mmCIF file of C-alpha atoms in Angstrom:
data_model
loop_
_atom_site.group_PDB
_atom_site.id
_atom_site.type_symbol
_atom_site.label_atom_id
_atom_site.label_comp_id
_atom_site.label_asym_id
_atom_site.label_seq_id
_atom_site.Cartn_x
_atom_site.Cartn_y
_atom_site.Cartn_z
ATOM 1 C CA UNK G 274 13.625 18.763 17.584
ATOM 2 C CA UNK G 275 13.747 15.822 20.478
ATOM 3 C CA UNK G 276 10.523 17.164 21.944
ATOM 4 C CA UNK G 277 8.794 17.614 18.640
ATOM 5 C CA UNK G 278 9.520 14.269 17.418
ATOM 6 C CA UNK G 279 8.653 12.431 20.888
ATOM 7 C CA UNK G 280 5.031 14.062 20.524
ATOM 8 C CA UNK G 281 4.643 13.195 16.755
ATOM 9 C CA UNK G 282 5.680 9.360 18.225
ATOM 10 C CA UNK G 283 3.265 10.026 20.998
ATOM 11 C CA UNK G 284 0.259 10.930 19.009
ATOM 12 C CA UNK G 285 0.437 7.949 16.643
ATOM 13 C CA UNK G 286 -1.424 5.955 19.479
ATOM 14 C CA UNK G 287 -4.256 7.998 19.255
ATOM 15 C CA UNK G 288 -4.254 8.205 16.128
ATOM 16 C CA UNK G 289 -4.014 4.609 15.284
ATOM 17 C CA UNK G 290 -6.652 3.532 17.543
ATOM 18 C CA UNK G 291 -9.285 6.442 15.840
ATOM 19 C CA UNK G 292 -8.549 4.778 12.373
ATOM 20 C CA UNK G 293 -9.040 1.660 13.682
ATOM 21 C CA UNK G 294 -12.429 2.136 15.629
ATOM 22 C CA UNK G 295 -14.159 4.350 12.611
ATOM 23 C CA UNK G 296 -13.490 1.307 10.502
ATOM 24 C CA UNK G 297 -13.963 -1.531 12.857
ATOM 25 C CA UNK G 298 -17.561 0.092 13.095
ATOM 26 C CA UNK G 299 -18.062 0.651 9.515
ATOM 27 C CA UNK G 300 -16.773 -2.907 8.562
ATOM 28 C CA UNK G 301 -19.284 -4.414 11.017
ATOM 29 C CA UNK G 302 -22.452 -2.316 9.575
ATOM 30 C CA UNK G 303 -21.704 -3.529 6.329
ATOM 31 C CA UNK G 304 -23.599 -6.258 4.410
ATOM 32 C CA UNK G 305 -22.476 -10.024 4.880
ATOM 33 C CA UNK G 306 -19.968 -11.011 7.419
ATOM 34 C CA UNK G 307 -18.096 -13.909 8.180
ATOM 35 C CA UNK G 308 -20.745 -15.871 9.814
ATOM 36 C CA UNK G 309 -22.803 -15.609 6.434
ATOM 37 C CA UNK G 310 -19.731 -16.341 4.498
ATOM 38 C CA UNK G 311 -19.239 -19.899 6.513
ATOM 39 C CA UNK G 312 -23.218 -20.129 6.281
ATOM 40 C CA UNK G 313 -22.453 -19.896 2.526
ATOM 41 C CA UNK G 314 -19.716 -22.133 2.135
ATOM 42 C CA UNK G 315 -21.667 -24.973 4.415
ATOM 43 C CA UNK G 316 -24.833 -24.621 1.682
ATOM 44 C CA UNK G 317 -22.598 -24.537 -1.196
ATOM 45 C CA UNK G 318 -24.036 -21.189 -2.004
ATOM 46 C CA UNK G 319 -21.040 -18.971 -1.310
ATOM 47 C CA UNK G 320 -21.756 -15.062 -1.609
ATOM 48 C CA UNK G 321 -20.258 -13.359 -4.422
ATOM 49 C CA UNK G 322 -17.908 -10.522 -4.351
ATOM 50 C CA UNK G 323 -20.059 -8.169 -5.708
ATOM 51 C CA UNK G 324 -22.646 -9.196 -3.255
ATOM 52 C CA UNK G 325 -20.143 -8.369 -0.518
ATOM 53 C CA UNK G 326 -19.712 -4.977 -1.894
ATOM 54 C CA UNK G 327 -22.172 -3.570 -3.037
ATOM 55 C CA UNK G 328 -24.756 -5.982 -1.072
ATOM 56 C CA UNK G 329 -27.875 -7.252 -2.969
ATOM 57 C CA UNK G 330 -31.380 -6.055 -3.000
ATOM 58 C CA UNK G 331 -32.648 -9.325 -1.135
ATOM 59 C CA UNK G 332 -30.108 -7.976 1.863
ATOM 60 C CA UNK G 333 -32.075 -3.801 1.723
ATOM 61 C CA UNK G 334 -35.264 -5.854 1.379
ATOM 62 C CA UNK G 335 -36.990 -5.637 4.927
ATOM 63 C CA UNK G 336 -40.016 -7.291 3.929
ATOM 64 C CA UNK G 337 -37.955 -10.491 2.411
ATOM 65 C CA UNK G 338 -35.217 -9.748 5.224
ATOM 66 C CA UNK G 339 -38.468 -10.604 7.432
ATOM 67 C CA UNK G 340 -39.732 -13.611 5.707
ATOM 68 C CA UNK G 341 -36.015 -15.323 5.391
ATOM 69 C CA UNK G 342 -36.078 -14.829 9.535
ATOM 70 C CA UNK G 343 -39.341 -16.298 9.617
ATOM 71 C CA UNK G 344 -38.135 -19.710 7.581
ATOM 72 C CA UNK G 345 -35.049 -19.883 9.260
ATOM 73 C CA UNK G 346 -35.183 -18.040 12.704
ATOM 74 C CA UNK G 347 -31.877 -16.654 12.156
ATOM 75 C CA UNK G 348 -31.095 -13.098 10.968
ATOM 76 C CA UNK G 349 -28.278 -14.523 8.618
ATOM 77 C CA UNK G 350 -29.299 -14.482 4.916
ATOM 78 C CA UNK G 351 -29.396 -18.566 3.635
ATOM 79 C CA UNK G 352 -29.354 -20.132 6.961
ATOM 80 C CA UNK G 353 -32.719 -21.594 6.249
ATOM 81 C CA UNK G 354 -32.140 -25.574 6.637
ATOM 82 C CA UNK G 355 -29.442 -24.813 9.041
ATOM 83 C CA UNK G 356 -30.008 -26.232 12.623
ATOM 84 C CA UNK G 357 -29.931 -23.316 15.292
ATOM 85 C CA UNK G 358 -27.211 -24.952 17.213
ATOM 86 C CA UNK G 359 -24.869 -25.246 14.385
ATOM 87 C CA UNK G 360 -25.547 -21.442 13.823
ATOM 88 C CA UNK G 361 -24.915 -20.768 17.818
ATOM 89 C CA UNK G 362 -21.532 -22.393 17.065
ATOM 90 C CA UNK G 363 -20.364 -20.365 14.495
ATOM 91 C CA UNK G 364 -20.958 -17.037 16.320
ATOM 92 C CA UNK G 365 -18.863 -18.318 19.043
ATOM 93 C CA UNK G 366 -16.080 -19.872 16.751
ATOM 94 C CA UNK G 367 -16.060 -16.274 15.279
ATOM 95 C CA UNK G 368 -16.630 -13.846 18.552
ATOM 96 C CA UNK G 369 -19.798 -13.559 17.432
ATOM 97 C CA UNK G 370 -21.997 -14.313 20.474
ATOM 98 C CA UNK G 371 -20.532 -11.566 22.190
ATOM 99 C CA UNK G 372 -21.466 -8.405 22.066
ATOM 100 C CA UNK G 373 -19.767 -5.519 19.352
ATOM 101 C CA UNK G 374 -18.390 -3.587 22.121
ATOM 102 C CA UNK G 375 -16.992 -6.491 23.632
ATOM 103 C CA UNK G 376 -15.208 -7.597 20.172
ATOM 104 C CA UNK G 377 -14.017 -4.445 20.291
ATOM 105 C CA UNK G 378 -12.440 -4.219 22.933
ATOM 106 C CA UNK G 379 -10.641 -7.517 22.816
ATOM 107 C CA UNK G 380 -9.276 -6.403 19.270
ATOM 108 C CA UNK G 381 -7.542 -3.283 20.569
ATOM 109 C CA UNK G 382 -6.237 -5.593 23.285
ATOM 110 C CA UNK G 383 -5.114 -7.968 21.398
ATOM 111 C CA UNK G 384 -3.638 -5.461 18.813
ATOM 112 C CA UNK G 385 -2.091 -3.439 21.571
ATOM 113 C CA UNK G 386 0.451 -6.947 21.676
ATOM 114 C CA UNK G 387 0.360 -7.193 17.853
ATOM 115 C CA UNK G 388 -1.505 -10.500 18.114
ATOM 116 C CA UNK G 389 -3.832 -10.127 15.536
ATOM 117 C CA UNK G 390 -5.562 -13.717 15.914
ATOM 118 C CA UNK G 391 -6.056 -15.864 13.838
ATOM 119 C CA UNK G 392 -7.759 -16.072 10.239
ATOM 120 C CA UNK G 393 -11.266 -16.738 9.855
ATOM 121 C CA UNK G 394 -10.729 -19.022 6.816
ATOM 122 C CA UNK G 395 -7.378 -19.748 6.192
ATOM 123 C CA UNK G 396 -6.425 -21.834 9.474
ATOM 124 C CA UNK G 397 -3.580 -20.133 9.907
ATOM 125 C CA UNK G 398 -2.456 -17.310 12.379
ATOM 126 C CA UNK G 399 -2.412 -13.780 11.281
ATOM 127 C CA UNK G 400 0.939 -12.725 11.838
ATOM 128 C CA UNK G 401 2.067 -16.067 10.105
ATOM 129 C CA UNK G 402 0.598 -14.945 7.011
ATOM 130 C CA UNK G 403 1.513 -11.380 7.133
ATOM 131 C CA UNK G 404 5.365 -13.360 7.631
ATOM 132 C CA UNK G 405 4.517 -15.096 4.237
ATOM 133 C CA UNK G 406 3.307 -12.521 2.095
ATOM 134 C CA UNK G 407 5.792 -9.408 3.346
ATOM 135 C CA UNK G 408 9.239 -10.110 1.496
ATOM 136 C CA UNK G 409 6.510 -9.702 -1.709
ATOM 137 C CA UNK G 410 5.178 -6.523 -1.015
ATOM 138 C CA UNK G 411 8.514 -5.289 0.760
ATOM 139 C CA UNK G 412 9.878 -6.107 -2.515
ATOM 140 C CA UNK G 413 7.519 -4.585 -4.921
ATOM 141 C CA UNK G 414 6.827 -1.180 -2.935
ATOM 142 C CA UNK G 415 10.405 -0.628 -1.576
ATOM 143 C CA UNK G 416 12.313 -1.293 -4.924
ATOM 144 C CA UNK G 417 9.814 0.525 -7.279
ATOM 145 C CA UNK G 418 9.336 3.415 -4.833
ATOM 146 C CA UNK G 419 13.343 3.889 -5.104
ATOM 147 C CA UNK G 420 13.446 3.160 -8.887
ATOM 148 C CA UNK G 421 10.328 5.731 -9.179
ATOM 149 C CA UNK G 422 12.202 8.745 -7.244
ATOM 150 C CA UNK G 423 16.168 7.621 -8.831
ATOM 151 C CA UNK G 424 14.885 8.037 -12.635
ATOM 152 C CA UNK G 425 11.775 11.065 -11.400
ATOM 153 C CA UNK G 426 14.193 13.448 -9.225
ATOM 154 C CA UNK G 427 17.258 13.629 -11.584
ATOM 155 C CA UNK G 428 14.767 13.347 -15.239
ATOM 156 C CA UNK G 429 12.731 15.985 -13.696
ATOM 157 C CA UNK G 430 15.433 18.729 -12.704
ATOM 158 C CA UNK G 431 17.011 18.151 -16.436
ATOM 159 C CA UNK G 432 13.700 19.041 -17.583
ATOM 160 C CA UNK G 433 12.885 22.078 -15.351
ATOM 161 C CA UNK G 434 17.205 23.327 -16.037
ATOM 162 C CA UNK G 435 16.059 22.649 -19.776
ATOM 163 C CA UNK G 436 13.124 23.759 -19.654
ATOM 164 C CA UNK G 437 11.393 24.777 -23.667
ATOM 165 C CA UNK G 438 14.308 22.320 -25.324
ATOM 166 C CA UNK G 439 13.971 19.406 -27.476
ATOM 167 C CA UNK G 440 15.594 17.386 -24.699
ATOM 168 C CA UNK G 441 12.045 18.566 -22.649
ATOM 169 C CA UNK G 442 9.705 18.051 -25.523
ATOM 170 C CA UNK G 443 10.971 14.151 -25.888
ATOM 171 C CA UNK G 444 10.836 13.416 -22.516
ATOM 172 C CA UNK G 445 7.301 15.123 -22.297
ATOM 173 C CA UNK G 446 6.410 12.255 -24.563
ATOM 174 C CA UNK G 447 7.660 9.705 -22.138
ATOM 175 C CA UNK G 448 5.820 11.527 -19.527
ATOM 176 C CA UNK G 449 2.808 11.140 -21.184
ATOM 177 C CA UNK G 450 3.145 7.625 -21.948
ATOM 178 C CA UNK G 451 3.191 6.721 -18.693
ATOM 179 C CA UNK G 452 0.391 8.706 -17.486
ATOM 180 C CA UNK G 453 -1.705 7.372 -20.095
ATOM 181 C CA UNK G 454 -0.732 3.724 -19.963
ATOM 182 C CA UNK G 455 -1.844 1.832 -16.962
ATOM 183 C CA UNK G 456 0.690 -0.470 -14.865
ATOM 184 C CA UNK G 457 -1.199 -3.876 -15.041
ATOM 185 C CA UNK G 458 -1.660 -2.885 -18.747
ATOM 186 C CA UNK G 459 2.026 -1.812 -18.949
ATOM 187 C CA UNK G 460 2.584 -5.645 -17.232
ATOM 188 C CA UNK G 461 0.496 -7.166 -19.781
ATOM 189 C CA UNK G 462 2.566 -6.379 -22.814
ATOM 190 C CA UNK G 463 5.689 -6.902 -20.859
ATOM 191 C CA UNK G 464 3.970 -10.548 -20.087
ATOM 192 C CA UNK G 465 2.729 -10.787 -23.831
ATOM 193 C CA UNK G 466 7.094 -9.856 -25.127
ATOM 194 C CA UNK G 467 9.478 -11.355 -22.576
ATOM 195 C CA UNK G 468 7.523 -14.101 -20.703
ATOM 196 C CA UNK G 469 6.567 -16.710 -22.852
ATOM 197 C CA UNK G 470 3.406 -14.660 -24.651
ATOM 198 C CA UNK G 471 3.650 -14.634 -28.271
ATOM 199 C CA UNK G 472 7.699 -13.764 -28.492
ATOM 200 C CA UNK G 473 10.029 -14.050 -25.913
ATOM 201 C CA UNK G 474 10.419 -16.184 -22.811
ATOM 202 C CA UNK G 475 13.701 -14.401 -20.916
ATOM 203 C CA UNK G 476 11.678 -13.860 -17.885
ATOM 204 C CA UNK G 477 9.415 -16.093 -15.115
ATOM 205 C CA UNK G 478 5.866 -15.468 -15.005
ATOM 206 C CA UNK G 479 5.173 -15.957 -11.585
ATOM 207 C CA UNK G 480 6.524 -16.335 -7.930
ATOM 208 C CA UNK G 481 8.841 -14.308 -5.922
ATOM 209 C CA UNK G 482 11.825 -16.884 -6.618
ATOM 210 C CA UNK G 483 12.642 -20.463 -8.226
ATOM 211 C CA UNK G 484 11.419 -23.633 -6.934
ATOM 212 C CA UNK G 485 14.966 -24.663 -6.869
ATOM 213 C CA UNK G 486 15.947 -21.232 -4.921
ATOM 214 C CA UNK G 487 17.193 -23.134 -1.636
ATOM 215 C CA UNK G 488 19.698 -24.837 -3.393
ATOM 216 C CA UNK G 489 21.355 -22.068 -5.241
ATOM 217 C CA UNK G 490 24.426 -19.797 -3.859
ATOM 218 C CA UNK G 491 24.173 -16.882 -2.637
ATOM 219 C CA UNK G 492 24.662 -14.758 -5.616
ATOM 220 C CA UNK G 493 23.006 -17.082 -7.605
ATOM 221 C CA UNK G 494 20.214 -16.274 -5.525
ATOM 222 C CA UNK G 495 20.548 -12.684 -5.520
ATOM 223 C CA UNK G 496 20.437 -13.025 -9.507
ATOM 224 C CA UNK G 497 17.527 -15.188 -9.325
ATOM 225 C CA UNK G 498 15.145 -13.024 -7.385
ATOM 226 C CA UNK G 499 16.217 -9.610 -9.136
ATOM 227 C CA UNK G 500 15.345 -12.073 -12.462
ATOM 228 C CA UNK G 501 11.849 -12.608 -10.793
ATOM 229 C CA UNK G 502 11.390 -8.741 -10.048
ATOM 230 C CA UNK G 503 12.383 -7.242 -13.126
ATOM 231 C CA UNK G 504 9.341 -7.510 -14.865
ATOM 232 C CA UNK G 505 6.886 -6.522 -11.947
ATOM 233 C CA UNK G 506 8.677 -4.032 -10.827
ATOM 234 C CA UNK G 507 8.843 -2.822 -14.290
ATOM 235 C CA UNK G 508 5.263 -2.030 -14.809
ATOM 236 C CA UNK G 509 4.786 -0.383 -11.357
ATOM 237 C CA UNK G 510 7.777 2.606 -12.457
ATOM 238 C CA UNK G 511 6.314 2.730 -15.450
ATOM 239 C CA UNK G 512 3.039 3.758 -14.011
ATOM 240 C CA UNK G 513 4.282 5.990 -10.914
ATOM 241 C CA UNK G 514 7.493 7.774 -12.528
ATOM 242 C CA UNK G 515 5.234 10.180 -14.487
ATOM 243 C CA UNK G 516 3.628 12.420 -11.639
ATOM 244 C CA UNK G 517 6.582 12.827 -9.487
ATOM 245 C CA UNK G 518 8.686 13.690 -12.927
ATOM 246 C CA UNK G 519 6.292 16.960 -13.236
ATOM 247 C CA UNK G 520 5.950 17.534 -9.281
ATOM 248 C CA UNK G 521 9.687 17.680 -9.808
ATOM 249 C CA UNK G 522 9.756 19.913 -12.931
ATOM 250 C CA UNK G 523 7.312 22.629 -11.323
ATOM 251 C CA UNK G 524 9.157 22.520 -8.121
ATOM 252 C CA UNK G 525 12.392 23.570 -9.766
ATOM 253 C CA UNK G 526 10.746 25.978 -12.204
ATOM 254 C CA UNK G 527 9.481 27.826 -9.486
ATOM 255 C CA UNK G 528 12.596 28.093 -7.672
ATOM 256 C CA UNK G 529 14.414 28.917 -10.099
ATOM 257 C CA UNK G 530 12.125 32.400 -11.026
ATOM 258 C CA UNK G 531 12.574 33.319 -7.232
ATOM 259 C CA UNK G 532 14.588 36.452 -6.450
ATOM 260 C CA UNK G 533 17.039 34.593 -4.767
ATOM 261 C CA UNK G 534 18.177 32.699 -7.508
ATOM 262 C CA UNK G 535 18.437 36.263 -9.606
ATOM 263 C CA UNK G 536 20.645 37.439 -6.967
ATOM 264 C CA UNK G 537 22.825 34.918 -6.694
ATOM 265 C CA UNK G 538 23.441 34.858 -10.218
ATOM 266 C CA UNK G 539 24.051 38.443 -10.025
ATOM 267 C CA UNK G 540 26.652 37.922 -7.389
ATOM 268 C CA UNK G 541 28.535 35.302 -10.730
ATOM 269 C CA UNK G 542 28.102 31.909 -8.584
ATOM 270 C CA UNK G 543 28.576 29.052 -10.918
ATOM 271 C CA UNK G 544 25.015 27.574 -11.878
ATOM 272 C CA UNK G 545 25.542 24.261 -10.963
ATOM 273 C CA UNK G 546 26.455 25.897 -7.353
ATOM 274 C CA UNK G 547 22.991 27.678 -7.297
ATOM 275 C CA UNK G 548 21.150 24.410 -8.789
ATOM 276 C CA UNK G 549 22.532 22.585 -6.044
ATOM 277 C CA UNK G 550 23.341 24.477 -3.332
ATOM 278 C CA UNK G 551 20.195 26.691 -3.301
ATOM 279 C CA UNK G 552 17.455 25.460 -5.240
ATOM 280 C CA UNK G 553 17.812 21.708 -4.642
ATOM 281 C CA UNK G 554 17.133 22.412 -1.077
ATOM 282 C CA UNK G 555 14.156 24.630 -1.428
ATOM 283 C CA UNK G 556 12.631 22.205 -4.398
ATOM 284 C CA UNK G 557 13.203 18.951 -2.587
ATOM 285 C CA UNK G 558 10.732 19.977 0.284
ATOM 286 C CA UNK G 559 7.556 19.391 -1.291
ATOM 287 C CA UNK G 560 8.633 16.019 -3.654
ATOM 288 C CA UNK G 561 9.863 14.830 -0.116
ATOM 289 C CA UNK G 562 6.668 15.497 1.826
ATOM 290 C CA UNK G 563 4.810 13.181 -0.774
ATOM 291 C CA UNK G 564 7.403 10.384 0.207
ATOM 292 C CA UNK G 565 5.004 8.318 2.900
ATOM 293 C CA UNK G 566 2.136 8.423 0.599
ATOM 294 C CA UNK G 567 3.860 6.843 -2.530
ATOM 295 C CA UNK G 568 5.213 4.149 -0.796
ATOM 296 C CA UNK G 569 2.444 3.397 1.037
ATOM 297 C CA UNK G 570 0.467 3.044 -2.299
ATOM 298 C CA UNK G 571 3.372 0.928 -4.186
ATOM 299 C CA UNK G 572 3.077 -0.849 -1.335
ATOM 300 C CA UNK G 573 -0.655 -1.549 -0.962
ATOM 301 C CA UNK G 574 -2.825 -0.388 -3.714
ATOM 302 C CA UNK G 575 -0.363 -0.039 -6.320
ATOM 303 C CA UNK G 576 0.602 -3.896 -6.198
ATOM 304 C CA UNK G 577 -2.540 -5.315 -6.083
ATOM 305 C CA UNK G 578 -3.092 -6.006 -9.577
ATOM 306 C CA UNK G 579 1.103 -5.967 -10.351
ATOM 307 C CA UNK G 580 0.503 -8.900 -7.318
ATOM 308 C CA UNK G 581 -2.466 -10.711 -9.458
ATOM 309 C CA UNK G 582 -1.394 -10.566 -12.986
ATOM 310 C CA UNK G 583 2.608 -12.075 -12.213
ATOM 311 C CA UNK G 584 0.859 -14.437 -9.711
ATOM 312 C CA UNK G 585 2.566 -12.833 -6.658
ATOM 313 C CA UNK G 586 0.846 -13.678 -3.506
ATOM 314 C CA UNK G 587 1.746 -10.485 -0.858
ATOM 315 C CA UNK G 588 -0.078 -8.233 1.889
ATOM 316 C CA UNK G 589 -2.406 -6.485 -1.240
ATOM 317 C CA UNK G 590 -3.824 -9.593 -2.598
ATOM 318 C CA UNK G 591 -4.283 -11.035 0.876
ATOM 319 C CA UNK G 592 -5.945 -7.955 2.357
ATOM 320 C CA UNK G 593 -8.514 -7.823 -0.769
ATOM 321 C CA UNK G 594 -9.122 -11.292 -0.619
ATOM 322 C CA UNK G 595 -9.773 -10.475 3.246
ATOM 323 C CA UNK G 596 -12.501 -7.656 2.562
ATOM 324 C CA UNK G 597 -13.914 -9.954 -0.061
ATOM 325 C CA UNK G 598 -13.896 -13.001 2.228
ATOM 326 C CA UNK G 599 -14.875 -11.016 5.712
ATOM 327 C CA UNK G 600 -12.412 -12.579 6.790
ATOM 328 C CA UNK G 601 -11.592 -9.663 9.677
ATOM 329 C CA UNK G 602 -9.002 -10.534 11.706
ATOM 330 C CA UNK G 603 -6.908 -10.163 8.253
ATOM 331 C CA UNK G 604 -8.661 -7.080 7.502
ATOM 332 C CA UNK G 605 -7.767 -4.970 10.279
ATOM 333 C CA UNK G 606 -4.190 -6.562 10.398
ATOM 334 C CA UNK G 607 -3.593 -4.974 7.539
ATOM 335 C CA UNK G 608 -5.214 -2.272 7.976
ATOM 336 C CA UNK G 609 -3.152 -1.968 11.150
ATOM 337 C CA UNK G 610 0.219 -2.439 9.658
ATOM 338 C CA UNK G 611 -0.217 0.020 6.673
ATOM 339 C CA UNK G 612 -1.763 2.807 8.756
ATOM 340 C CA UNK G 613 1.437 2.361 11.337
ATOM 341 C CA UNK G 614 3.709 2.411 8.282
ATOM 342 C CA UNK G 615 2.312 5.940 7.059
ATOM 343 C CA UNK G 616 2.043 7.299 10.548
ATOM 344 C CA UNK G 617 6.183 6.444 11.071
ATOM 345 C CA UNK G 618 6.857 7.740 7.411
ATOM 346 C CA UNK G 619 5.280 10.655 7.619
ATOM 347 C CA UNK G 620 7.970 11.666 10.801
ATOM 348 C CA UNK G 621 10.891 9.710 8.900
ATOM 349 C CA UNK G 622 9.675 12.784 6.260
ATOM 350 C CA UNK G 623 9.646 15.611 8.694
ATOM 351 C CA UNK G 624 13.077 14.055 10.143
ATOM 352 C CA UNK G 625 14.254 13.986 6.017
ATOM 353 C CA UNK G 626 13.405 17.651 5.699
ATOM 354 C CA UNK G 627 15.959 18.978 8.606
ATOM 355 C CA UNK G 628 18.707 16.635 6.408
ATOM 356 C CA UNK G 629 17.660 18.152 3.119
ATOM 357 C CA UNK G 630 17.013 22.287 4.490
ATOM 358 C CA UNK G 631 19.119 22.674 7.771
ATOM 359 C CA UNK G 632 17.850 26.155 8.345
ATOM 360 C CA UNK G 633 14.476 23.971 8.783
ATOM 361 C CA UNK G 634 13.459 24.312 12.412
ATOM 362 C CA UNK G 635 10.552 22.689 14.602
ATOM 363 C CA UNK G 636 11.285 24.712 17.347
ATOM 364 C CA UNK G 637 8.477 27.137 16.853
ATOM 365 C CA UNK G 638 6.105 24.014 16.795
ATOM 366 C CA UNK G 639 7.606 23.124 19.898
ATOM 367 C CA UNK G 640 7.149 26.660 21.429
ATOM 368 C CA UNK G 641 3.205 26.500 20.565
ATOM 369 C CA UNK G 642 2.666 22.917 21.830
#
């Protein structure tokens, strides 16, 4: 088990550094950059985000791509009016009068440290920001990925154990709601009821904590952030609890048709014995495995718009704005830190199955490595 999990630790280097160089490439071949963006801002004639993502058909033109570097003499899009020297001087403040290779290979170095730079745009040093907006997204993915898998795992057996009741048939409807209803609409109507919409005002509409939060005690503090999270965190269970509820049901239902389960109630053990003592162990594997994944998209994807619509500035907001902005130094600092994340999780997961099925063995891996 020692060996196996020293080479899983061991290959996350290589790993990490392939995810990073595919998109460090990519990111560079796509339209815009952040010398345009700066070019943009200087004009007043900043590019839009659809521009940035989709680019625009002046950018595929070559024949107009042609004529803008014949105004201008620069192969950025709008630089025309800009003096050649100013241009030179916003390659350089960006690494840009180096060559690609070269950036690259002071990125890895510099991520190799985790010194990430410093933001294009923002004047502020990357890991100073990622300081700033963590305790948000730490907050919104680790306390809705709990809530998520503490109301899935236990709804989800008392469906599959009642499985065909009217207990089942409710709960389906629940189920359904959720799939059905978006979370940033789900945050919406919670918005529109119980902060300050057309009804009710018992909850903030924005921020992490008070503006006041420094001078409260510390339980008064505790109860004023959990005050500030109930609402977001809210809409993103309400959203994720659906799919792992079913994924929890099917697991069990399966189990409990195996032959072992007939046996052992042919042998007269008690059925909450062969629930938990047998099934739960051979059920839990595959609602386990899926552990790294949904936290990693509470985190990250699954916050974005929980993170724009209560006005809660963390690492999902920040990294879109980033890829919006070009601004890449932020871009593949978070791109970094989320990719590390799921690499660690997914071991933490094969660690979590040996806790959950001790007749689980990597030894076999071992032998074959």
């Amino acid at each position: 088990m020692k060996s196996y999990i020293a080479k899983r630790f061991f290959l996350i280097f290589p790993t990490l550094i392939g995810i990073i160089t595919i998109n460090f490439f990519l990111i560079q071949a796509a339209p815009g950059g952040p010398v345009e963006t700066m070019i943009a801002r200087i004009t007043g004639s900043e590019i839009s985000a659809v521009d940035r993502a989709t680019g625009s058909q002046d950018e595929n033109d070559p024949s107009q791509a042609e004529e803008a570097m014949d105004q201008s003499g620069s192969p950025y899009k709008g630089a025309d009016g800009i003096p050649p020297e100013v241009i030179k001087e916003i390659e350089k403040l960006y690494n840009f009068d180096k060559p690609i290779v070269t950036r690259y290979a002071i990125m890895l170095k510099e991520f190799a440290c985790f010194d990430f730079g410093e933001s294009f745009f923002r004047d502020k040093r990357v890991v100073d920001l990622i300081k700033e907006k963590l305790p948000v997204s730490i907050s919104l993915g680790l306390w809705s990925t709990v809530l998520i898998y503490l109301i899935s795992i236990p709804l989800g057996i008392a469906k599959a154990v009642r499985h065909g009741s009217r207990f089942d048939l409710w709960s389906s409807m629940a189920v359904i709601i959720g799939s059905a209803v978006p979370s940033f609409l789900f945050a919406i109507v919670l918005i529109i009821f119980f902060a300050g919409g057309n009804y009710l005002t018992l909850f903030p509409l924005r921020g992490l904590v008070s503006d006041h939060f420094s001078h409260l005690s510390f339980w008064g503090k505790v109860a004023d952030y959990l005050w500030h999270m109930i609402l977001p965190i809210a809409s993103m269970v309400i959203g994720g609890f659906a799919s792992l509820t079913m994924l929890t049901k099917n697991s069990f239902l399966d189990e409990i048709s195996a032959q072992y389960v007939t046996t052992a109630r042919a042998k007269g053990l008690e059925e909450s014995r062969i629930l938990y003592g047998h099934i739960f162990r051979n059920a839990m594997l595959i609602v386990i495995s899926g552990f790294p994944a949904a936290f990693i998209s509470m985190f990250f994807t699954g916050s974005l718009l929980t993170e724009v619509i209560f006005s809660l500035d963390g690492m999902g907001l920040m990294g879109f704005e980033a890829a919006m902005g070009r601004d890449y130094p932020v871009m593949f600092a978070t791109l970094y830190i989320f990719t590390l994340m799921g690499l660690v999780l997914s071991i933490v997961s094969d660690i979590t199955y040996t806790l959950v099925d001790p007749r689980i063995s990597f030894s076999a891996v071992e032998a074959k490595a």
